[in-house]
CSV table of C-alpha atoms in Angstrom, one decimal:
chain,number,residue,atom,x,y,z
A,1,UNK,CA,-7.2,75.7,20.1
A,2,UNK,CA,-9.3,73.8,17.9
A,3,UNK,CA,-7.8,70.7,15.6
A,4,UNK,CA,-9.0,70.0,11.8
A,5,UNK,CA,-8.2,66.8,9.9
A,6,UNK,CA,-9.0,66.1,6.4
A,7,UNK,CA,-8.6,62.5,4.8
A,8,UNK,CA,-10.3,61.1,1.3
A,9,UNK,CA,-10.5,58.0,-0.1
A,10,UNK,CA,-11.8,56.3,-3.2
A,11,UNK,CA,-14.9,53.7,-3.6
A,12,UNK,CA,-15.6,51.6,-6.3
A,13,UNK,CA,-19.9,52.1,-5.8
A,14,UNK,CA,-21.8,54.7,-7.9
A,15,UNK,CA,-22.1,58.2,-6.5
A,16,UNK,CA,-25.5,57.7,-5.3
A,17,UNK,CA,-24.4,54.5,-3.7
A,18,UNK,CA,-22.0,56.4,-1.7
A,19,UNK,CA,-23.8,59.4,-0.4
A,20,UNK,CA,-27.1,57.1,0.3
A,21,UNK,CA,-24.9,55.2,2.3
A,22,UNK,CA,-23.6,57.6,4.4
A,23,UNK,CA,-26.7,59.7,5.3
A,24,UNK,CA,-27.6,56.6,6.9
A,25,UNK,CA,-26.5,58.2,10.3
A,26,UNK,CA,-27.3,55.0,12.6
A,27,UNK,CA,-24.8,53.1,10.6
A,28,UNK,CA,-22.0,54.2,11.8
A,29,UNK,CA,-21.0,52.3,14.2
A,30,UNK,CA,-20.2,49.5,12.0
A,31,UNK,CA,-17.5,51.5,10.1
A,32,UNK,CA,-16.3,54.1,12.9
A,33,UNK,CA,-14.1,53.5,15.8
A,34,UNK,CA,-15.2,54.7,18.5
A,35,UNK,CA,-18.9,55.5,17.6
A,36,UNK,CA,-21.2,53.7,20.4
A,37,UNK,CA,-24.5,54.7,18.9
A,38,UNK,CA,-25.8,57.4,16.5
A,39,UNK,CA,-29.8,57.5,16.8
A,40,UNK,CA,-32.1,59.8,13.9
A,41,UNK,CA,-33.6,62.6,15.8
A,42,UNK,CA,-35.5,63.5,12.9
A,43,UNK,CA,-34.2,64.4,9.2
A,44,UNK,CA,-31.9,67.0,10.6
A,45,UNK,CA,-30.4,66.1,14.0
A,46,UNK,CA,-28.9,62.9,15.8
A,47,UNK,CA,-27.8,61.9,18.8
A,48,UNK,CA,-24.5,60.8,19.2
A,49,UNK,CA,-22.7,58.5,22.0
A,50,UNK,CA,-18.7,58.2,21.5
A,51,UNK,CA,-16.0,57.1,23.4
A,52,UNK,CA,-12.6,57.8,22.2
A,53,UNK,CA,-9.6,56.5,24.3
A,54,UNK,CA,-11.6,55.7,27.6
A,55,UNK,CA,-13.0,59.4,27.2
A,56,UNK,CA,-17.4,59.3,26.4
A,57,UNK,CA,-19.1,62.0,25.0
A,58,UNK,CA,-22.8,62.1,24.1
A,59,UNK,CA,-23.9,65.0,21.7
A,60,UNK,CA,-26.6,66.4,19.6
A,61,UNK,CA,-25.5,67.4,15.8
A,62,UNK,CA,-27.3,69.1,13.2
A,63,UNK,CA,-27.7,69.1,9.6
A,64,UNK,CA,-26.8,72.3,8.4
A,65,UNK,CA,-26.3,71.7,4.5
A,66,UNK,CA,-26.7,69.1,2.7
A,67,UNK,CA,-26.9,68.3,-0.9
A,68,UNK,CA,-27.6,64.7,-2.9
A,69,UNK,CA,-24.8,63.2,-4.1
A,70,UNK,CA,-22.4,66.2,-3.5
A,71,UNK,CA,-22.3,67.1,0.1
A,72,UNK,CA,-23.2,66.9,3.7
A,73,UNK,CA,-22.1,69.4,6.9
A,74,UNK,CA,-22.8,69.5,10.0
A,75,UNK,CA,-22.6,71.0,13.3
A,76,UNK,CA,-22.4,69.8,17.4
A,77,UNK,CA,-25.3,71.5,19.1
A,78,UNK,CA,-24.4,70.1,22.6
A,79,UNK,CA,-22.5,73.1,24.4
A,80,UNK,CA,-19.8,70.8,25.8
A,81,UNK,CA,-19.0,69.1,22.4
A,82,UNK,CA,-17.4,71.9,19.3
A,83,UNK,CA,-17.3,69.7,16.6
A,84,UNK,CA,-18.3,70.3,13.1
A,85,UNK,CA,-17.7,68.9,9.5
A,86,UNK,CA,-18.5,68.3,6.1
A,87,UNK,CA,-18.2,65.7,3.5
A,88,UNK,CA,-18.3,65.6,-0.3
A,89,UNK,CA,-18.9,63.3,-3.1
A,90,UNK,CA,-17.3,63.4,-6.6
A,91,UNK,CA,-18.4,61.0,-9.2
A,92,UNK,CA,-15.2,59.8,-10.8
A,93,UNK,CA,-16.9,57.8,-13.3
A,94,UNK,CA,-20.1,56.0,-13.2
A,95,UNK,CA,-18.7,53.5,-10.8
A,96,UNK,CA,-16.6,55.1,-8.7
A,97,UNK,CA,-16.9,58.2,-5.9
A,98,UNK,CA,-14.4,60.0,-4.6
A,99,UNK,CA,-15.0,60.8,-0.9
A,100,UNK,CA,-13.4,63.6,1.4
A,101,UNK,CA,-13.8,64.8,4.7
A,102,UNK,CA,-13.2,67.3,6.8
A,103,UNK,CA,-13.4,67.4,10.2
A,104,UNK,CA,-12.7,70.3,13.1
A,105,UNK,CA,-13.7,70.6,16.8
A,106,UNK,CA,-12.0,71.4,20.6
A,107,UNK,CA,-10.1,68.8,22.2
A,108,UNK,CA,-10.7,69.2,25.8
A,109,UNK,CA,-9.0,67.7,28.4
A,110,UNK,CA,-5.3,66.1,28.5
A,111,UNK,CA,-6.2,62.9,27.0
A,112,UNK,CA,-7.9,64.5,23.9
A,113,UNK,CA,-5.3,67.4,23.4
A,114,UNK,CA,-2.3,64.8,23.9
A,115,UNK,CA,-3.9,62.7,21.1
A,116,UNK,CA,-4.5,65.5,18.9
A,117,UNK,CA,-1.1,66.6,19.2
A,118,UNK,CA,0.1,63.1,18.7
A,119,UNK,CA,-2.2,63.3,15.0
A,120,UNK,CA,-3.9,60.1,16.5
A,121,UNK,CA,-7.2,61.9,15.4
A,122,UNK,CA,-6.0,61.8,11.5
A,123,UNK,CA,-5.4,57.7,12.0
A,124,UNK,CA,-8.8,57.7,12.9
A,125,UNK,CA,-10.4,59.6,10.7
A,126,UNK,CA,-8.4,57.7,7.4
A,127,UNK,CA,-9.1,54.4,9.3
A,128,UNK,CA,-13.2,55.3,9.5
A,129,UNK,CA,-13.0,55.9,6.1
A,130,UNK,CA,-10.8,53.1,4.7
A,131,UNK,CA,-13.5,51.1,6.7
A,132,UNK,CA,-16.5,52.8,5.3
A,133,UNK,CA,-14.7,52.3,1.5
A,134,UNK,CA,-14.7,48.2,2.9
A,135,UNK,CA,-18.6,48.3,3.9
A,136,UNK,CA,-20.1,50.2,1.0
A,137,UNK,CA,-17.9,47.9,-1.8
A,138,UNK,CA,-18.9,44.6,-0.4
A,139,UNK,CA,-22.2,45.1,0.1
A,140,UNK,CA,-22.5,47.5,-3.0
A,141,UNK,CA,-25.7,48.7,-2.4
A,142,UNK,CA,-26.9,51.6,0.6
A,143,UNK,CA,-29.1,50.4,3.3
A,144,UNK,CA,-31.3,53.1,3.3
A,145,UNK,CA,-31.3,56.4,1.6
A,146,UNK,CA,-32.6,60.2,2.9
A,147,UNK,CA,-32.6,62.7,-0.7
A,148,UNK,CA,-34.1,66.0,0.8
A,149,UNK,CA,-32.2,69.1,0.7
A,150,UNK,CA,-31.1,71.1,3.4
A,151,UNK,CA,-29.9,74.6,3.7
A,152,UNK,CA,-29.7,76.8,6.7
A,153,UNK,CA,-30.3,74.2,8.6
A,154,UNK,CA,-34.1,74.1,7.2
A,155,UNK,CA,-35.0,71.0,5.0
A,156,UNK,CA,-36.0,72.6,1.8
A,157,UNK,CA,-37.4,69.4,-0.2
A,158,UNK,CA,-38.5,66.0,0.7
A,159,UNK,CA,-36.3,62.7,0.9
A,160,UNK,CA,-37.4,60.0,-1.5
A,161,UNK,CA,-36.3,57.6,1.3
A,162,UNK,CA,-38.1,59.3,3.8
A,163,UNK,CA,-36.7,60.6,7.2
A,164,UNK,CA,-34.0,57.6,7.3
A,165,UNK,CA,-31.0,59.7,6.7
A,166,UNK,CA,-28.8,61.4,9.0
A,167,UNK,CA,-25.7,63.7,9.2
A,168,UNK,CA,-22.7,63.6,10.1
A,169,UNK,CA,-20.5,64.1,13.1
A,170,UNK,CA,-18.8,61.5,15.5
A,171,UNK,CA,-16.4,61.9,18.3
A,172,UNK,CA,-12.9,62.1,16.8
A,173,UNK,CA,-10.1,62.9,20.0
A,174,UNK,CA,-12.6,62.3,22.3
A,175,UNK,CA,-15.2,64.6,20.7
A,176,UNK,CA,-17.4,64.6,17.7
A,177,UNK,CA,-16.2,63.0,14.1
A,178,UNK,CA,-18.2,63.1,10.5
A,179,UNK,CA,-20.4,60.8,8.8
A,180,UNK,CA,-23.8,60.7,7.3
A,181,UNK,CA,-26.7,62.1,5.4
A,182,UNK,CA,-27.2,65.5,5.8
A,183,UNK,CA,-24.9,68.5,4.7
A,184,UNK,CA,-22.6,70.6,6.2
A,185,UNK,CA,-22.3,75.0,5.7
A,186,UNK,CA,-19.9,77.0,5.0
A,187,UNK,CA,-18.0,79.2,7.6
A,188,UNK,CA,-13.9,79.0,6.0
A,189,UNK,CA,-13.6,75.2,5.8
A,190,UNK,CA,-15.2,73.5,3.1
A,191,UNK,CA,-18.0,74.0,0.7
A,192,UNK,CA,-20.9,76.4,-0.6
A,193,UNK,CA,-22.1,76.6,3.0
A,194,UNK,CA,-21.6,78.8,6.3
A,195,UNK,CA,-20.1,76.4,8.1
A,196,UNK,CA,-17.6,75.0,5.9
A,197,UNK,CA,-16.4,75.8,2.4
A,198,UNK,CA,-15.0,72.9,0.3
């Protein structure tokens, strides 16, 4: 049975500030638990190395919709890892974004189901993103920024920044969780795309 968890948050950075800063993939480990590594593949897919309560999981995600400054989905590729997500980005006024996330894959295993059941993965999840609000508003700038489009999968228009984005999806209950630079689709969830409709 597969688990979803939703949080959102507030940050006082421009729009842009925000979603720049999350595309950057590699980041992550400073602002998610759990996240060992996250390395660029190339502007649509990462490589992912988590370990959530003693349990490691290393994953491929992809890109599958992605949107500056209003949204980023994404998808596990790696048979053994169902995750998938999506994040958007609302400017609330020209300083301030607000940020929400949503989040669905397969515990497997005891240690993963008992934590899901115990809604330890929601902790996480609001933690990760109370810490990303504390990284972006202190340093108030991004570290890097990826502006192509992506739909389908398929990168439909160059990044101003180059391929130094990313997407999102880290391990959450022992499997994959969200963050980064490259959208999500729609398939019931969130959003405009197949893979999750917001």
């Amino acid at each position: 049975m597969s688990t979803t968890v939703t949080a959102g948050t507030e940050v006082d950075v421009p729009v842009r500030t925000a979603y720049d800063q999350w595309t950057q993939f590699e980041s992550f480990p400073h602002f998610m638990g759990g996240v060992e590594s996250v390395r660029q593949l190339d502007d649509t897919t990462t490589h992912w190395i988590v370990s959530i309560a003693g349990v490691k999981r290393e994953f491929d995600a992809d890109i599958s919709d992605q949107v500056p400054d209003d949204h980023v989905a994404w998808r596990s590729t790696t048979a053994e890892v169902s995750h998938r997500g999506r994040v958007n980005f609302r400017q609330v006024s020209p300083d301030r974004t607000r940020i929400d996330l949503t989040i669905e894959w397969e515990p497997e295993g005891f240690v993963e189901k008992a934590g899901a059941a115990l809604q330890l993965d929601d902790a996480q999840v609001k933690r990760d993103l109370h810490r990303f609000k504390e990284y972006i508003e202190k340093r108030q700038t991004e570290s890097g920024a990826w502006r192509g489009e992506v739909h389908g999968g398929q990168e439909t228009s160059a990044g101003a920044g180059g391929p130094t984005a990313g997407t999102a999806g880290y391990g959450y209950g022992g499997t994959v969780a969200p963050g980064s630079t490259n959208p999500p689709t729609s398939d019931g969830i969130v959003g405009s795309d197949p893979d999750l409709r917001a």
